[in-house]
Coordinates of C-alpha atoms and ligand atoms in Angstrom, one line a residue:
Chain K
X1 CA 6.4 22.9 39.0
X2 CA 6.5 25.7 36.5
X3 CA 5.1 23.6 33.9
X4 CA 1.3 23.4 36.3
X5 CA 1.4 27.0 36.1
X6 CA 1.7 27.6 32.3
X7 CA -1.5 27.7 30.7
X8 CA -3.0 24.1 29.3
X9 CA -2.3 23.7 25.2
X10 CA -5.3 21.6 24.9
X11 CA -8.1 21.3 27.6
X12 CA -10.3 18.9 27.2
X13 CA -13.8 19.3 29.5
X14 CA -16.7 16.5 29.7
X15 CA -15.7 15.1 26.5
X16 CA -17.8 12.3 24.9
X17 CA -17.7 10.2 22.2
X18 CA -20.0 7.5 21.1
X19 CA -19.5 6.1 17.6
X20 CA -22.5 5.0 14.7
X21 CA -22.9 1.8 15.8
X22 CA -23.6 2.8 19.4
X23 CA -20.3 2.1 21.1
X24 CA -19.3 4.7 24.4
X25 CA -15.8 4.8 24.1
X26 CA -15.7 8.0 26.6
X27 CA -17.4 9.5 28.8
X28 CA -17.2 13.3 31.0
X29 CA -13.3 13.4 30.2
X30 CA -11.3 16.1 32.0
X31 CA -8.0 16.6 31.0
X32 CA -5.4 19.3 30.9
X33 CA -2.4 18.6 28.6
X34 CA 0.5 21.1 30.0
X35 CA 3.2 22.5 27.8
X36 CA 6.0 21.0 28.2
X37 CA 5.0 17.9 29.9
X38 CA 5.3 14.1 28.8
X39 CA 1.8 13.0 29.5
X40 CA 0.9 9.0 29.4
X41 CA -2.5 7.8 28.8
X42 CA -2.0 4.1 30.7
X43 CA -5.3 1.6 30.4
X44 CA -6.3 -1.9 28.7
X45 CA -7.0 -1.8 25.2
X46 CA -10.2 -0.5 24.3
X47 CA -10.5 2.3 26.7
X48 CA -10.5 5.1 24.1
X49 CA -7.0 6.1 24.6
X50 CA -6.7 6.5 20.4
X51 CA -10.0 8.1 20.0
X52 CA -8.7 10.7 22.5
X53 CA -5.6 11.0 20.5
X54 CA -7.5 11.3 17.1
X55 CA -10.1 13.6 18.7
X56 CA -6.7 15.9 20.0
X57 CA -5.5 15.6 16.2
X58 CA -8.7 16.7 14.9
X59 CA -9.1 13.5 13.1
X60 CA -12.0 12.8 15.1
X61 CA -14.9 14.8 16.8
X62 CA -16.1 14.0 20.4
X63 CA -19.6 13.9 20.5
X64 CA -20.0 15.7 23.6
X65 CA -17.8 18.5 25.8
X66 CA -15.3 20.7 24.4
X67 CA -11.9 20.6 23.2
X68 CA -10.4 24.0 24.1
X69 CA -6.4 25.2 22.6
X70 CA -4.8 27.7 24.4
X71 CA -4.1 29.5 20.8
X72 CA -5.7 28.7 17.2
X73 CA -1.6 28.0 16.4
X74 CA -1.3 25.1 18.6
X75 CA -4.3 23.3 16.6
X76 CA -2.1 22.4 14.0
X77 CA 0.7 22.7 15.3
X78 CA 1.1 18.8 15.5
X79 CA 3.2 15.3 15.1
X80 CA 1.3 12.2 14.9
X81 CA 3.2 8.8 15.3
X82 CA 0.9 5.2 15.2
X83 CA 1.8 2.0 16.6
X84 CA 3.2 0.9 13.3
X85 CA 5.5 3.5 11.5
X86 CA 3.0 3.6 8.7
X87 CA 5.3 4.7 6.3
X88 CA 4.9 4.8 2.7
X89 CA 6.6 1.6 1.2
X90 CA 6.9 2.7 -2.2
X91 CA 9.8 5.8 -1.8
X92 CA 12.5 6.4 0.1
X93 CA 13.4 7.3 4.0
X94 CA 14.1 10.7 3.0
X95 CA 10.7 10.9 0.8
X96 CA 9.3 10.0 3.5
X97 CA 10.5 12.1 5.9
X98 CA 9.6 14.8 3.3
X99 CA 6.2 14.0 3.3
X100 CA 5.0 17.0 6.1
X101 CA 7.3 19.7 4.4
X102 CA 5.8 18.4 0.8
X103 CA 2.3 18.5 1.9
X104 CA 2.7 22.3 2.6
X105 CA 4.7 23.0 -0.4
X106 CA 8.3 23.0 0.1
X107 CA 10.3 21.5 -2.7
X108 CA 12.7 19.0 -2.0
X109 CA 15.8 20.8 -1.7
X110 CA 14.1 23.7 0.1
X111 CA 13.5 21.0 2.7
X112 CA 16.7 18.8 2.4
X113 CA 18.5 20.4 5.2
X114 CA 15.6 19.8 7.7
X115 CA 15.0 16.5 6.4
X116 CA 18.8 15.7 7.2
X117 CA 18.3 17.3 10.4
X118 CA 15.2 15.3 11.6
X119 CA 17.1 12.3 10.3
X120 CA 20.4 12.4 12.1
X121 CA 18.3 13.6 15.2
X122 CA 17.1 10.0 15.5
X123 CA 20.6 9.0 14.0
X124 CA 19.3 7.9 10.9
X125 CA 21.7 9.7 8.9
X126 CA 23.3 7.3 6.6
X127 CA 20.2 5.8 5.5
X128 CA 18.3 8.7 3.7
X129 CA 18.2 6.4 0.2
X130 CA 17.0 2.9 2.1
X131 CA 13.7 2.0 2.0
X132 CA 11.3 1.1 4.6
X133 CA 11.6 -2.8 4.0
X134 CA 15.4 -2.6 3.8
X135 CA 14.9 -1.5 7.7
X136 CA 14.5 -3.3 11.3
X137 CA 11.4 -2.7 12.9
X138 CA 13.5 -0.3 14.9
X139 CA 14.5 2.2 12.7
X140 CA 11.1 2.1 10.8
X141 CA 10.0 3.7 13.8
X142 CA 12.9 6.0 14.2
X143 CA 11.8 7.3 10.4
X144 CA 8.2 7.9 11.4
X145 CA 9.3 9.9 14.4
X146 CA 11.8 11.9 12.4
X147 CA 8.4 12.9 9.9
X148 CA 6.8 13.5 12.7
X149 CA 9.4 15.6 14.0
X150 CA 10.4 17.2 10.9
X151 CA 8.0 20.2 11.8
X152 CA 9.6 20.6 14.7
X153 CA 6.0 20.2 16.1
X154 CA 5.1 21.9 19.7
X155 CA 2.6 18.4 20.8
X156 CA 3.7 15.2 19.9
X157 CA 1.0 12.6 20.1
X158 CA 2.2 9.0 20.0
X159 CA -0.2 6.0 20.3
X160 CA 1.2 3.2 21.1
X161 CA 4.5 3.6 19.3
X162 CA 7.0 0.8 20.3
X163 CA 4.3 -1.8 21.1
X164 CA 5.6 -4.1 18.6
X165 CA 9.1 -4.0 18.9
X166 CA 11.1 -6.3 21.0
X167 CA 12.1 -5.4 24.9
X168 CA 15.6 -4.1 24.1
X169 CA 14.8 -1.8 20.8
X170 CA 12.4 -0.3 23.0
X171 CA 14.2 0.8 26.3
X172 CA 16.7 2.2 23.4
X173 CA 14.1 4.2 22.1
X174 CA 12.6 4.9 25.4
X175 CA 15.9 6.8 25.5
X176 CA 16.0 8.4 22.2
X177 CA 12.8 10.0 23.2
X178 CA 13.2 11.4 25.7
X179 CA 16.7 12.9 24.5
X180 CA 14.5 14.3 21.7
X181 CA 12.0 15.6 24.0
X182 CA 14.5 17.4 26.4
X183 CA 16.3 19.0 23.0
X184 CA 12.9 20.4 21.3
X185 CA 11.2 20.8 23.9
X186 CA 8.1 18.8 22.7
X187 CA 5.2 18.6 24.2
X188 CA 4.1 14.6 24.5
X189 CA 1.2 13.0 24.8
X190 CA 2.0 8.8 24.8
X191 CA -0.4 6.0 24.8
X192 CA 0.6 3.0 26.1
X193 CA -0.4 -0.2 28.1
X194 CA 2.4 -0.6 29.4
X195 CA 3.2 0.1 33.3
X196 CA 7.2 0.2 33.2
X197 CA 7.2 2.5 29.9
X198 CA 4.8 5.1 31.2
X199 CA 6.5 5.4 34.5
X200 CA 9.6 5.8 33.1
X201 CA 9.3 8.3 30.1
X202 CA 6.4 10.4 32.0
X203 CA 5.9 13.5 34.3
X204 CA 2.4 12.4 34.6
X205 CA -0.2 9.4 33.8
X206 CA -3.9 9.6 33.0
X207 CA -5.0 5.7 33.8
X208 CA -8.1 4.8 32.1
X209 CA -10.5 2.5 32.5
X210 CA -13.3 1.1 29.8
X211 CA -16.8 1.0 29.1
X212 CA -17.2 3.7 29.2
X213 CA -13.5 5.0 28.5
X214 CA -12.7 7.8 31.7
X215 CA -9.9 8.2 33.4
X216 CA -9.2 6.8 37.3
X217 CA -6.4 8.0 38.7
X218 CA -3.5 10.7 37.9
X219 CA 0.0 10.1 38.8
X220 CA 2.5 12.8 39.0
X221 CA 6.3 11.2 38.4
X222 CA 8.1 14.0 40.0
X223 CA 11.3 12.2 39.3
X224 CA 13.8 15.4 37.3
X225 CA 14.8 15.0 34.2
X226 CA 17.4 13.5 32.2
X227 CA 16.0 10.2 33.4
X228 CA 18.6 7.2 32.5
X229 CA 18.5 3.8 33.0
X230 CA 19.3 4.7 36.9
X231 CA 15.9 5.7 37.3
X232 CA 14.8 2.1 36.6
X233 CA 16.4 1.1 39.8
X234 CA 15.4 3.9 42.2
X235 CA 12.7 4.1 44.8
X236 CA 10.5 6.3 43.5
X237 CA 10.0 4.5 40.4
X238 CA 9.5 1.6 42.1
X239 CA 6.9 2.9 44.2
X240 CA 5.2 4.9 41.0
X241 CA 5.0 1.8 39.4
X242 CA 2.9 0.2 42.0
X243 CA 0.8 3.1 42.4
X244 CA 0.0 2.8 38.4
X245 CA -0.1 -0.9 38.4
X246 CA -3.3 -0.5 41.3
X247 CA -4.7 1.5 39.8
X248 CA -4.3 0.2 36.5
X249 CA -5.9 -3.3 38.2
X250 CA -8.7 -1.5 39.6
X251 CA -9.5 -0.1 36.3
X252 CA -9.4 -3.5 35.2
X253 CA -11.2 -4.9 37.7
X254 CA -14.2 -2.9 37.4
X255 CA -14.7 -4.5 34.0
X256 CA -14.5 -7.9 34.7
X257 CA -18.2 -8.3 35.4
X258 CA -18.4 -7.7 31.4
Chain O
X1 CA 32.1 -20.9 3.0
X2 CA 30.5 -23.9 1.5
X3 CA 27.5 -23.9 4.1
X4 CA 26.4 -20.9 2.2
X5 CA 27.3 -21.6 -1.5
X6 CA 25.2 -24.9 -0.9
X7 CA 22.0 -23.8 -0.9
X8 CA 22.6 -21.0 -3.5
X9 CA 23.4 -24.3 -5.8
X10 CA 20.4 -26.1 -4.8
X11 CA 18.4 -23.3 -5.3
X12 CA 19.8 -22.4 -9.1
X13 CA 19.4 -26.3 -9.6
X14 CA 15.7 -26.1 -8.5
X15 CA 15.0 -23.0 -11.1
X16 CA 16.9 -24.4 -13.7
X17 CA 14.4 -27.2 -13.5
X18 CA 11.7 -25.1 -13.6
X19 CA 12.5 -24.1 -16.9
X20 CA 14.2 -28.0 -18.4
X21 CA 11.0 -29.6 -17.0
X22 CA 8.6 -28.2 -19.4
X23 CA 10.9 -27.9 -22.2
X24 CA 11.9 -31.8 -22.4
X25 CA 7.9 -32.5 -22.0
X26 CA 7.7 -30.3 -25.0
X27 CA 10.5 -31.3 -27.0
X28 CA 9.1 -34.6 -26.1
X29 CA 5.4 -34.2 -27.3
X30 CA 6.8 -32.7 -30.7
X31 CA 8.9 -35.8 -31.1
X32 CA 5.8 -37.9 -30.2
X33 CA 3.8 -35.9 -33.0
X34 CA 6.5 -35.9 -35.7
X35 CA 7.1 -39.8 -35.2
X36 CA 3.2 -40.4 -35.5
X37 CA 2.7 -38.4 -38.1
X38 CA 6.0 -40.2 -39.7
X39 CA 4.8 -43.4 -39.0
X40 CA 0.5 -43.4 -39.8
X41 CA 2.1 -41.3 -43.0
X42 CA -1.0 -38.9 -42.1
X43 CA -1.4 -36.4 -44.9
X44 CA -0.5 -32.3 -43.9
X45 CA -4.0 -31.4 -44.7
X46 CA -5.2 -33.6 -42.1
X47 CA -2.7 -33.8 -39.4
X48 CA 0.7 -31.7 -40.2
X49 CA 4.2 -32.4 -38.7
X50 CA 5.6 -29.9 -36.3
X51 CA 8.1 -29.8 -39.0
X52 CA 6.3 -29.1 -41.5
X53 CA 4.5 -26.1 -39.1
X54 CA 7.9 -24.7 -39.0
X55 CA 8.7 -24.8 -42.7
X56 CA 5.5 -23.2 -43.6
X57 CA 6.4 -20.9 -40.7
X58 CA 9.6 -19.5 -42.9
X59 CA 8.3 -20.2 -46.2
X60 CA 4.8 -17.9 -45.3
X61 CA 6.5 -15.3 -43.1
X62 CA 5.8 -12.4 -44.9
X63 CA 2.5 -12.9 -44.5
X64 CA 2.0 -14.2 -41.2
X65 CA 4.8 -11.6 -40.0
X66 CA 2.3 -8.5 -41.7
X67 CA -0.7 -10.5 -40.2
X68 CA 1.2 -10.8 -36.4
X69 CA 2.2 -7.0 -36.6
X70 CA -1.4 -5.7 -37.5
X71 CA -2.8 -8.0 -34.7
X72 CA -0.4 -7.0 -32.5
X73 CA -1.3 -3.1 -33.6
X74 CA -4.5 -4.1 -32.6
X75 CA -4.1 -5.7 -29.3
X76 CA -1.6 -2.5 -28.1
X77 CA -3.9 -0.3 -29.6
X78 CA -6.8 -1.4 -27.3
X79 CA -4.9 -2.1 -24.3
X80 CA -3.5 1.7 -24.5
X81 CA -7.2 2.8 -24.7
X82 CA -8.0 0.3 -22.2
X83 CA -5.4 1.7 -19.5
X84 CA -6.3 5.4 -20.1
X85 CA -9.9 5.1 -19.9
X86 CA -9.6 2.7 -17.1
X87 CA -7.1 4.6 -14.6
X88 CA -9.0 8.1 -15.5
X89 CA -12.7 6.8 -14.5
X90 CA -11.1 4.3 -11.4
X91 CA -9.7 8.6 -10.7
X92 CA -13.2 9.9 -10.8
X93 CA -14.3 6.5 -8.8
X94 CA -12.0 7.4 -6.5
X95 CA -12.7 11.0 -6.0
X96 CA -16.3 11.5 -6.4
X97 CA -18.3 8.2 -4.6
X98 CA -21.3 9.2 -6.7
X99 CA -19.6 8.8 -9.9
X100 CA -19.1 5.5 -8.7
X101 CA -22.0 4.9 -8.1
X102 CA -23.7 5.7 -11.4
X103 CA -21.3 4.2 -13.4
X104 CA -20.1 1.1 -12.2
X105 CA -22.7 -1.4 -12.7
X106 CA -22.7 -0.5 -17.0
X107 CA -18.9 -1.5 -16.5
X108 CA -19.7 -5.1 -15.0
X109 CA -22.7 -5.6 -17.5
X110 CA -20.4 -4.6 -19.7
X111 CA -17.7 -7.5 -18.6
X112 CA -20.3 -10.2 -17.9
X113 CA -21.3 -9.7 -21.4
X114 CA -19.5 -12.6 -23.7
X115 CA -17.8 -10.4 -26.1
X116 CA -18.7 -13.0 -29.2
X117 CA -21.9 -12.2 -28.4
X118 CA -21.3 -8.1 -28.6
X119 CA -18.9 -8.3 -32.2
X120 CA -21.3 -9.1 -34.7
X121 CA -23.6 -6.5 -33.1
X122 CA -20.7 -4.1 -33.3
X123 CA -19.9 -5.1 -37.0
X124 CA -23.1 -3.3 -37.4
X125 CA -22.5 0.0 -36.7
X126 CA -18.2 -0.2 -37.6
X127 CA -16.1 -1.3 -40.1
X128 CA -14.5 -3.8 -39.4
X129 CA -11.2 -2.6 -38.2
X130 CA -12.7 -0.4 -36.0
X131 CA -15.1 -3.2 -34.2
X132 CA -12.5 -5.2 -33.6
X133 CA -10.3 -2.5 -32.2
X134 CA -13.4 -1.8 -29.6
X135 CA -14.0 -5.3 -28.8
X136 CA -10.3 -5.8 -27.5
X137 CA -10.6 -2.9 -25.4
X138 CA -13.8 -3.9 -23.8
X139 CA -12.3 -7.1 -22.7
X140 CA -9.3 -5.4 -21.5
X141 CA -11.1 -2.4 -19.8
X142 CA -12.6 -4.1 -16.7
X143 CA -9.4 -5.6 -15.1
X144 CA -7.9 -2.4 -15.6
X145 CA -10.6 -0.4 -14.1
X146 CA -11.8 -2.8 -11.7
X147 CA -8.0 -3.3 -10.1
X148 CA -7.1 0.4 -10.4
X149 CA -10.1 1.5 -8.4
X150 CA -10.0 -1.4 -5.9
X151 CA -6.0 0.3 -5.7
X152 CA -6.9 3.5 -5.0
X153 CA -9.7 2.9 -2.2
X154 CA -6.9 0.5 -0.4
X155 CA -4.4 3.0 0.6
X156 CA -3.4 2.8 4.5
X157 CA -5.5 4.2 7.3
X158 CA -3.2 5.6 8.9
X159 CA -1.7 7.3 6.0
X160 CA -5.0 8.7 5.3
X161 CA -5.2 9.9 8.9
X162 CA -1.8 11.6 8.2
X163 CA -2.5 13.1 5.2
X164 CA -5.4 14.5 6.9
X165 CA -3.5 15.7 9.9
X166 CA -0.9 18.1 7.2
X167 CA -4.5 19.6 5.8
X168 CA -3.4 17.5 2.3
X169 CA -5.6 18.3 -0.8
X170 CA -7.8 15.7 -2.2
X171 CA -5.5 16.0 -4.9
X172 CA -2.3 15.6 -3.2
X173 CA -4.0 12.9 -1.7
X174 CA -4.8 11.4 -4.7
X175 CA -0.6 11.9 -6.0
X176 CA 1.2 11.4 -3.4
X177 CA -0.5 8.3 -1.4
X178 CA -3.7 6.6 -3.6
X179 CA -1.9 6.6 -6.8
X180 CA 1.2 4.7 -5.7
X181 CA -1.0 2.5 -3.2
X182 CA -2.4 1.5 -6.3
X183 CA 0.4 0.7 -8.6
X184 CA 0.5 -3.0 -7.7
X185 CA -3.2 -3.3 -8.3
X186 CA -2.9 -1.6 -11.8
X187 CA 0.2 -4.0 -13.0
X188 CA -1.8 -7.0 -12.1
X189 CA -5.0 -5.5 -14.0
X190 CA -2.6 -4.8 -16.9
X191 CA -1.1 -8.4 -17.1
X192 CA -4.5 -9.8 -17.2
X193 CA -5.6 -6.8 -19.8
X194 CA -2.8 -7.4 -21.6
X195 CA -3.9 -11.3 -22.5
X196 CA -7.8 -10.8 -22.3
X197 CA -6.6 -7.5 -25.2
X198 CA -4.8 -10.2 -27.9
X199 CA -7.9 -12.8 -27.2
X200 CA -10.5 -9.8 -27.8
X201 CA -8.6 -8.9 -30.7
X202 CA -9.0 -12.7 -32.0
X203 CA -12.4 -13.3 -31.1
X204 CA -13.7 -10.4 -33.0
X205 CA -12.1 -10.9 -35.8
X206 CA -12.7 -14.3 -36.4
X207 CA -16.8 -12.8 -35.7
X208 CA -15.6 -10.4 -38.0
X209 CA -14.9 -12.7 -40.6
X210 CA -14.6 -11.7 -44.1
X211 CA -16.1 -8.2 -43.2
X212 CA -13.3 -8.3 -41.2
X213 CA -10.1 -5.9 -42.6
X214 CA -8.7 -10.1 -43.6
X215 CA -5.0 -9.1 -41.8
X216 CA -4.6 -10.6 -39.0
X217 CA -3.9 -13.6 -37.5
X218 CA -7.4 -14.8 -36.5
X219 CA -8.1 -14.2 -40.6
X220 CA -5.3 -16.2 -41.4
X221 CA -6.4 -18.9 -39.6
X222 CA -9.9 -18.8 -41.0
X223 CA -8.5 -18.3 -44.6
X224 CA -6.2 -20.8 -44.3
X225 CA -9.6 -23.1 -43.0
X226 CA -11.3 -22.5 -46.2
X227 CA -8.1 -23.3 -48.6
X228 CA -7.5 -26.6 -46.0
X229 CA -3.9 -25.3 -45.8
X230 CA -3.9 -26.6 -42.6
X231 CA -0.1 -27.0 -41.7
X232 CA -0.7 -22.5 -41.9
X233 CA -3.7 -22.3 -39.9
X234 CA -1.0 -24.4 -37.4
X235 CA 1.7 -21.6 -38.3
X236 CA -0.5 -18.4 -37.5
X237 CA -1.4 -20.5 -34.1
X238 CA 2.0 -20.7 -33.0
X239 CA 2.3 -17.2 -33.8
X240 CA -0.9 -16.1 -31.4
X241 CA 0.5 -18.1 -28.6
X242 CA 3.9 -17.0 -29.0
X243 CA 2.8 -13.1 -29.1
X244 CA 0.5 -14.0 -25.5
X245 CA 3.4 -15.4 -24.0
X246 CA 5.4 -12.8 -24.6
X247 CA 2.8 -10.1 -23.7
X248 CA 1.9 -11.8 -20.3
X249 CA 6.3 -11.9 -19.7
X250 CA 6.4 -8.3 -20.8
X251 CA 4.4 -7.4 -18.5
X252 CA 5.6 -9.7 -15.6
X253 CA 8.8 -8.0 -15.7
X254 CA 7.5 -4.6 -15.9
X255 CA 6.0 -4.8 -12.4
X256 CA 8.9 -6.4 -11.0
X257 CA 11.0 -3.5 -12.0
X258 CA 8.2 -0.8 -11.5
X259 CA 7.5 -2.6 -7.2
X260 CA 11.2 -4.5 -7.2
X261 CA 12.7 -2.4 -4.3
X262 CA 9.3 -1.8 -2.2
X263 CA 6.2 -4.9 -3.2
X264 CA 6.3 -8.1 -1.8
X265 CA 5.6 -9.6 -5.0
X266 CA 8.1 -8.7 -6.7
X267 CA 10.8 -10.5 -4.0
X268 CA 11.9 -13.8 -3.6
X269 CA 10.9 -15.1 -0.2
X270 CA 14.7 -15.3 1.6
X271 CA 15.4 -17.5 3.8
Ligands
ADP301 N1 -14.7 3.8 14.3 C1 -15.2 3.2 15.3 N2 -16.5 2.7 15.3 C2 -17.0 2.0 16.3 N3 -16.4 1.8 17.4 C3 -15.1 2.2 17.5 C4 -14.5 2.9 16.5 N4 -13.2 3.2 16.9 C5 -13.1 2.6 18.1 N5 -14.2 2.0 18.5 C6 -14.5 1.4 19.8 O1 -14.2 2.4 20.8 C7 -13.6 1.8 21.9 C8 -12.3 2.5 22.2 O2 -11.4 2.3 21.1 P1 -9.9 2.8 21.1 O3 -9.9 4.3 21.3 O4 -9.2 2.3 19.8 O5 -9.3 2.1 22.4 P2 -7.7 1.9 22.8 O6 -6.9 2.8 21.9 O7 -7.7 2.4 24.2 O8 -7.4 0.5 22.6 C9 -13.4 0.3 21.6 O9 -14.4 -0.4 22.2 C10 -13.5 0.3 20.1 O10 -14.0 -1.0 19.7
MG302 MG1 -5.4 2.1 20.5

């Protein structure tokens, strides 16, 4: 709606990347990432949805086409949350959490009350002084998106974040996220190989398929937001779903020769 | 109630055995020795009674005690060398490849070199105190530096993809994530350091000999060789063992409460 006329933040155009050791992981990639949208990047594993993340993050360079920002602001203007929270084992949640605000030189109590913030925003609030192995699997993920949200970033790019956590943990944070999205106003861009997840948390899917990594098919989930556990049960998610499950089959399909 | 206190019980009974085991088999063999020795009637200067260890124990403690403090001195001396120059070039490893790269193999032909080989040679150029000062902290350098460095190149990907990401400094880098990723890998370099330092310190001063400063431990026991008081060379052995256990416990229990709340090594597997 609005959100397709706003300029891109990032466009990506014929982007390529093919590693040392000769791998294509992508190929001619076209893709606009709109402000304000929750864009999935659905396909098997090994399709270069994390090299497209990395290469977004600036961890990574493609090796061919461009990667345009709408502003030299945006760039690095980022949160970055992995598949496992990756958090630092040796200090505390709240160290943690600190680690963004630290890196650019606040002190900790300059930063306390934004640390605090973050926290309770993924209602983590009681457990500033645990650390990481005194937590579920569950709420180690909750810290890494409070660091990654302690910015108060304008793109949040998640690969693969709830992967590994068991069925009902993740509809919970399925939730949570996208309570957090609709209160910051973050910008997502989610990698996942799962179906259900994508269609439910998105506004739009890119599926992929490998060798090399491109993308298929675009599906728009027009369904408003806030989405609740409602929308598991309607029509239109229903029908989504198919839509990405073919066209996640095709993309599957066409490797299968390999 | 009782379901849970059960295996709590079982579990203190198991430990407590871990610790009554070896004590009776050694309370045991020191019976076994004191009754032979009893028995055969087998003359101190050949074969003394643990008893007999002990009394000469107390009756030569101001000796041995000097001789355990300056070999102790020694051994602290050279690991405290051994730890700074260790963690500061495993630093430069870590931050400059090529430094790494130049310097690294003189550290292993350093190590692979038997360091009873390298004292006399040594004993050249130093006095003696000083010789045997260096030769403990060769031995104890490599773990250090070796473990330290392997530390600081193991820090998370991901983490290092982060700390990328927030435009970090090599040096805050360095602070905040490869130095901490690298704590468990230094404690376990400084236990080992920590015996291989006392065993340097031994070794080179028994090559030492009587060009040797003649107060430690390792001078006792040759001393005590030459003037066949044997039941003291015994005495100053005890003491060397006693001082490596309690180095290598020192340092066990520093890491556990340096890691306890965050490294799996330090925890008790539950459950
Ligand atoms: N550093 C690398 N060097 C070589 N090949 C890589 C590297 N990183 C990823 N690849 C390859 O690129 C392809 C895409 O990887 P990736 O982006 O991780 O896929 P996905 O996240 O979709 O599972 C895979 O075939 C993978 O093996
Ligand atoms: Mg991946």
């Amino acid at each position: 709606m609005t959100n397709a006329i706003a300029p891109p933040i990032v466009r990506l155009r014929g982007v390529g990347k093919t590693f040392a050791n000769g791998t294509i992981a992508l190929e001619g990639l076209d893709l606009d990432v709109r402000s304000g949208e929750f864009l999935s990047l659905l396909g098997p594993s090994g399709c270069g949805k994390s090299t497209v993340l990395r290469m977004i993050a600036g961890l990574a360079s493609p090796s061919a086409g461009s990667i345009d920002w709408s502003d030299a602001q945006s760039r690095s203007d980022l949160g970055y949350v992995f598949q496992d929270s990756t958090l630092m084992p040796w200090t505390s949640v709240f160290n943690n959490v600190w680690l963004p605000l630290r890196l650019s030189g606040l002190s900790k109590a300059d930063a306390a009350t934004r640390i605090e913030e973050a926290l309770s925003l993924v209602g983590l609030s009681g457990f500033a002084k645990s650390y990481p192995r005194e937590l579920s699997g569950g709420m180690k993920m909750r810290v890494s998106i409070a660091r990654a949200l302690v910015l108060r970033p304008r793109l949040l790019l998640m690969d693969e974040p709830f992967a590994a956590l068991d069925e009902i943990t993740r509809f919970k944070l399925n939730n949570d996220l996208l309570r957090l999205k609709a209160e910051l106003g973050t910008t997502v861009i989610f990698v996942t190989h799962s179906v259900y997840e994508s269609v439910y948390l998105s506004s739009r899917i890119a599926v992929f398929a490998s060798r090399p990594g491109r993308i298929i098919d675009t599906i728009d989930i027009d369904a408003p937001y806030p989405r609740n556990e409602d929308f598991r049960h309607s029509a239109l998610y229903a029908e989504r779903s198919r839509a990405a499950s073919t066209a996640l089959m095709s993309a599957i399909a066409a490797e299968d020769h390999l | 109630m009782s379901a849970q206190s059960r295996p709590a019980i079982a579990m203190n009974a198991e430990r407590a055995l871990d610790i009554a085991l070896p004590v009776c088999v050694f309370l045991g063999a020191l019976g076994v020795w004191e009754a032979i020795v009893a028995l055969k009637d087998i003359p101190p200067y050949i074969l003394p009674a643990p008893s007999r260890i002990a009394s000469t124990l107390i009756a030569d403690w101001d000796t041995l005690s000097g001789s355990l403090w300056v070999t102790l001195r020694i051994t602290f001396a050279a690991l405290f060398a051994a730890v700074v120059g260790g963690v500061a070039l495993a630093i430069l490893f870590a931050q400059w490849k090529w430094v790494e790269r130049s310097f690294f193999p003189f550290a292993v032909i350093l190590q692979v070199t038997p360091i009873v080989a390298i004292a006399p040679l040594l004993l050249v150029y130093l006095d003696g105190g000083t010789a045997v000062l260096v030769c403990a902290f060769v031995v104890a350098f490599f773990p250090i530096l070796s473990n330290t460095a392997l530390g600081l190149a193991s820090a998370d990907h991901n983490l290092l993809d982060l700390f990328e990401l927030y435009r970090a400094s090599r040096w805050q880098q360095l602070i905040y994530l490869r130095l901490p990723s690298a704590l468990p890998y230094f404690l376990g370099g400084l236990r080992i350091g920590g015996g291989l330092a006392l065993i340097g310190a031994i070794v080179a001063e028994i090559a030492a000999g009587s060009a040797g400063q003649g107060a430690g431990l390792a001078f006792r026991i040759v001393e005590s060789g030459y003037r066949l008081n044997i039941p003291r060379m015994f005495a100053a052995l005890v003491l060397i063992s006693v001082a490596g256990i309690l180095i290598f416990l020192f340092f066990t229990l520093l890491s556990r409460v340096l890691l306890g709340r965050w490294h799996d090594s330090a925890r008790s597997r539950e459950g």
